[in-house]
Coordinates of C-alpha atoms in Angstrom, one line a residue:
X1 CA 71.3 315.2 95.0
X2 CA 74.0 316.0 97.5
X3 CA 77.6 316.4 96.4
X4 CA 80.7 315.6 98.5
X5 CA 81.7 318.6 100.6
X6 CA 85.4 317.5 100.5
X7 CA 87.7 319.9 98.8
X8 CA 90.7 318.8 96.8
X9 CA 94.2 319.5 97.9
X10 CA 97.5 318.1 96.6
X11 CA 98.2 314.5 97.6
X12 CA 101.8 314.5 96.2
X13 CA 103.9 312.3 98.4
X14 CA 101.0 311.3 100.7
X15 CA 100.8 307.6 101.7
X16 CA 98.4 305.3 99.9
X17 CA 95.0 305.3 101.7
X18 CA 92.5 303.1 99.9
X19 CA 88.7 303.3 100.6
X20 CA 86.0 300.7 99.7
X21 CA 84.4 300.9 96.3
X22 CA 81.3 298.8 95.9
X23 CA 79.2 300.1 93.0
X24 CA 75.9 298.4 92.2
X25 CA 76.2 295.9 89.4
X26 CA 73.8 296.5 86.5
X27 CA 72.0 293.5 85.1
X28 CA 73.3 292.4 81.7
X29 CA 70.1 293.2 79.9
X30 CA 70.0 296.8 81.4
X31 CA 73.7 297.2 80.5
X32 CA 73.0 296.2 76.9
X33 CA 70.1 298.6 76.7
X34 CA 72.1 301.5 78.1
X35 CA 75.0 300.8 75.8
X36 CA 72.8 300.6 72.7
X37 CA 71.0 303.9 73.6
X38 CA 74.3 305.6 74.3
X39 CA 75.8 304.4 71.0
X40 CA 72.8 305.7 69.1
X41 CA 72.8 309.1 70.8
X42 CA 76.5 309.6 70.3
X43 CA 76.2 308.7 66.6
X44 CA 74.0 311.8 66.3
X45 CA 76.8 314.1 67.6
X46 CA 78.1 316.5 65.0
X47 CA 80.7 319.2 65.1
X48 CA 78.8 322.5 64.5
X49 CA 80.2 325.7 63.1
X50 CA 77.0 327.6 62.8
X51 CA 75.4 328.6 66.1
X52 CA 72.2 330.4 67.1
X53 CA 72.7 333.4 69.3
X54 CA 70.1 332.1 71.8
X55 CA 71.5 331.9 75.3
X56 CA 72.1 328.4 76.9
X57 CA 71.5 327.5 80.5
X58 CA 74.9 328.1 82.0
X59 CA 74.3 325.5 84.7
X60 CA 74.1 322.9 82.0
X61 CA 77.5 324.0 80.7
X62 CA 78.9 324.0 84.3
X63 CA 77.6 320.5 84.9
X64 CA 79.2 319.3 81.7
X65 CA 82.5 320.8 82.8
X66 CA 82.1 319.1 86.2
X67 CA 81.6 315.8 84.3
X68 CA 84.8 316.4 82.3
X69 CA 86.6 317.0 85.6
X70 CA 85.9 313.5 86.7
X71 CA 88.2 312.2 83.9
X72 CA 91.1 310.0 84.9
X73 CA 94.5 311.7 85.0
X74 CA 98.1 310.9 85.5
X75 CA 98.8 310.4 89.2
X76 CA 95.3 311.9 89.8
X77 CA 96.8 315.4 89.4
X78 CA 93.9 316.7 87.3
X79 CA 96.1 319.0 85.2
X80 CA 93.3 321.1 83.6
X81 CA 91.5 324.4 83.9
X82 CA 88.3 325.2 82.1
X83 CA 87.6 328.9 81.5
X84 CA 84.0 329.5 80.8
X85 CA 83.6 332.7 78.7
X86 CA 80.2 334.3 78.1
X87 CA 81.3 337.9 78.0
X88 CA 80.7 339.2 74.5
X89 CA 83.7 341.6 74.6
X90 CA 86.1 338.8 75.6
X91 CA 84.7 336.5 72.9
X92 CA 85.3 339.2 70.3
X93 CA 88.9 339.6 71.4
X94 CA 89.4 335.8 71.1
X95 CA 87.9 335.8 67.6
X96 CA 90.0 338.7 66.4
X97 CA 93.2 337.1 67.7
X98 CA 92.3 333.7 66.4
X99 CA 91.4 335.0 62.9
X100 CA 94.8 336.8 62.8
X101 CA 96.5 333.4 63.4
X102 CA 94.2 331.6 61.0
X103 CA 95.0 334.1 58.2
X104 CA 98.6 333.2 58.5
X105 CA 97.8 329.5 58.6
X106 CA 95.5 329.4 55.6
X107 CA 97.9 331.7 53.6
X108 CA 100.7 329.1 53.8
X109 CA 101.6 328.0 57.3
X110 CA 99.4 324.9 57.2
X111 CA 100.9 323.5 53.9
X112 CA 99.1 322.0 50.9
X113 CA 98.6 318.5 52.4
X114 CA 96.8 319.9 55.6
X115 CA 94.7 322.3 53.5
X116 CA 93.7 319.4 51.3
X117 CA 92.6 317.4 54.4
X118 CA 90.5 320.4 55.6
X119 CA 88.9 321.1 52.3
X120 CA 86.0 318.5 52.7
X121 CA 85.1 320.1 56.0
X122 CA 84.5 323.6 54.4
X123 CA 86.7 325.4 57.0
X124 CA 88.4 328.7 56.3
X125 CA 90.1 331.6 58.2
X126 CA 86.8 333.3 59.2
X127 CA 85.6 332.0 62.6
X128 CA 82.2 333.4 63.3
X129 CA 81.5 330.5 65.8
X130 CA 83.7 332.3 68.3
X131 CA 81.3 335.1 68.6
X132 CA 78.0 333.6 67.5
X133 CA 78.1 330.8 70.1
X134 CA 76.8 332.3 73.4
X135 CA 79.6 330.5 75.4
X136 CA 83.1 329.4 75.0
X137 CA 85.0 326.9 77.1
X138 CA 88.7 327.5 76.8
X139 CA 90.6 324.4 78.1
X140 CA 94.1 324.9 79.5
X141 CA 96.5 322.2 80.4
X142 CA 98.6 322.7 83.6
X143 CA 102.2 321.8 82.8
X144 CA 103.2 321.9 86.4
X145 CA 101.8 323.0 89.8
X146 CA 103.3 325.1 92.6
X147 CA 103.6 324.0 96.2
X148 CA 103.0 326.2 99.1
X149 CA 106.7 327.0 99.2
X150 CA 106.6 328.1 95.5
X151 CA 108.4 325.0 94.3
X152 CA 107.5 323.6 90.9
X153 CA 106.1 320.1 90.7
X154 CA 105.7 318.2 87.4
X155 CA 102.4 316.9 86.2
X156 CA 102.4 313.6 84.4
X157 CA 100.6 312.5 81.2
X158 CA 99.2 316.0 80.8
X159 CA 98.3 315.7 77.1
X160 CA 96.6 312.3 77.6
X161 CA 94.7 313.5 80.7
X162 CA 93.4 316.7 79.2
X163 CA 92.5 315.0 76.0
X164 CA 90.3 312.4 77.9
X165 CA 88.7 315.3 79.8
X166 CA 87.8 317.1 76.6
X167 CA 86.3 313.9 75.1
X168 CA 84.1 313.6 78.2
X169 CA 83.2 317.3 78.0
X170 CA 82.0 316.9 74.4
X171 CA 80.0 313.8 75.4
X172 CA 78.3 315.6 78.4
X173 CA 77.4 318.6 76.2
X174 CA 75.9 316.5 73.5
X175 CA 73.9 314.3 75.9
X176 CA 72.6 317.5 77.5
X177 CA 71.3 318.8 74.2
X178 CA 74.0 321.3 73.3
X179 CA 76.2 321.5 70.2
X180 CA 80.0 322.1 70.3
X181 CA 83.1 322.5 68.2
X182 CA 86.7 321.8 69.1
X183 CA 88.7 324.8 67.7
X184 CA 92.5 324.7 67.9
X185 CA 94.0 327.9 66.4
X186 CA 97.8 327.5 66.2
X187 CA 99.7 329.0 68.0
X188 CA 97.3 329.7 70.9
X189 CA 99.5 331.8 73.2
X190 CA 97.0 334.7 72.7
X191 CA 94.5 332.8 74.8
X192 CA 96.7 333.0 77.9
X193 CA 97.1 336.7 77.4
X194 CA 93.4 337.5 76.7
X195 CA 92.3 335.4 79.7
X196 CA 95.1 336.4 82.0
X197 CA 96.1 332.8 82.8
X198 CA 99.2 331.9 84.9
X199 CA 102.5 330.8 83.5
X200 CA 102.0 327.1 84.3
X201 CA 98.9 326.9 82.0
X202 CA 99.0 326.3 78.2
X203 CA 95.9 326.6 76.0
X204 CA 94.7 323.2 74.7
X205 CA 91.4 324.0 72.9
X206 CA 88.6 326.5 72.5
X207 CA 85.1 324.9 72.5
X208 CA 82.2 327.1 71.4
X209 CA 78.9 325.9 72.9
X210 CA 75.4 326.6 72.0
X211 CA 72.4 325.5 69.9
X212 CA 72.8 324.9 66.1
X213 CA 71.6 327.9 64.0
X214 CA 68.2 327.3 62.3
X215 CA 70.0 327.1 58.9
X216 CA 72.9 325.1 60.2
X217 CA 74.7 322.8 57.8
X218 CA 77.4 320.2 58.4
X219 CA 79.7 318.3 56.0
X220 CA 78.4 315.1 54.5
X221 CA 80.7 312.8 56.3
X222 CA 80.7 309.0 57.1
X223 CA 82.2 307.6 60.3
X224 CA 84.3 304.5 60.2
X225 CA 82.3 301.4 61.1
X226 CA 83.0 299.3 64.2
X227 CA 84.9 296.7 62.2
X228 CA 87.2 299.5 60.8
X229 CA 88.2 300.8 64.2
X230 CA 88.2 297.7 66.4
X231 CA 90.4 294.6 66.4
X232 CA 89.1 291.7 68.4
X233 CA 91.6 289.0 69.4

């Protein structure tokens, strides 16, 4: 399969230049079948905190990141950076720093209501998934970008854009047979330091990726039904 050789460059201030878009229309019966299959497969997705140490095909992870990077974004500015970390030493640094922050959070920073909300999930300040999983994807949001003259240019709808991209990343990983977890230690400034990211980037999430451990367990949870999340008018 050939990919476009065109390279992205900033289009800020460029004139509108539309191109034809004529995707093939899927027959209704095929569309229904695909939608039902996707719904069933996504209903199997679970957040995993116990990972096997087995390596994962890195190209699968890279393809999932490429899928995430197709997400819509404000003014098509694509304000995201995905840092793929498989170096064991760096993952250990991330875990150490994250657990230091989590210690403070679980010892009082989160507050009683938040801790009560987390209790059914069985989480605590120890984060073995950050070193057990063979790969981490650290997602950064780009708050602004720099022009060739060094001038700062604002990105728009950054939180929304990066959030959509992360959702698409989780979907791609799951459909490719890998498990994942969205981990958001707070604050996350240490990630910029450990990974040597530029000043315009702010950490958004850490996503461990791998296969579930043989003895993996997950909380006994029930998702809301369609009629509980959808209003039809």
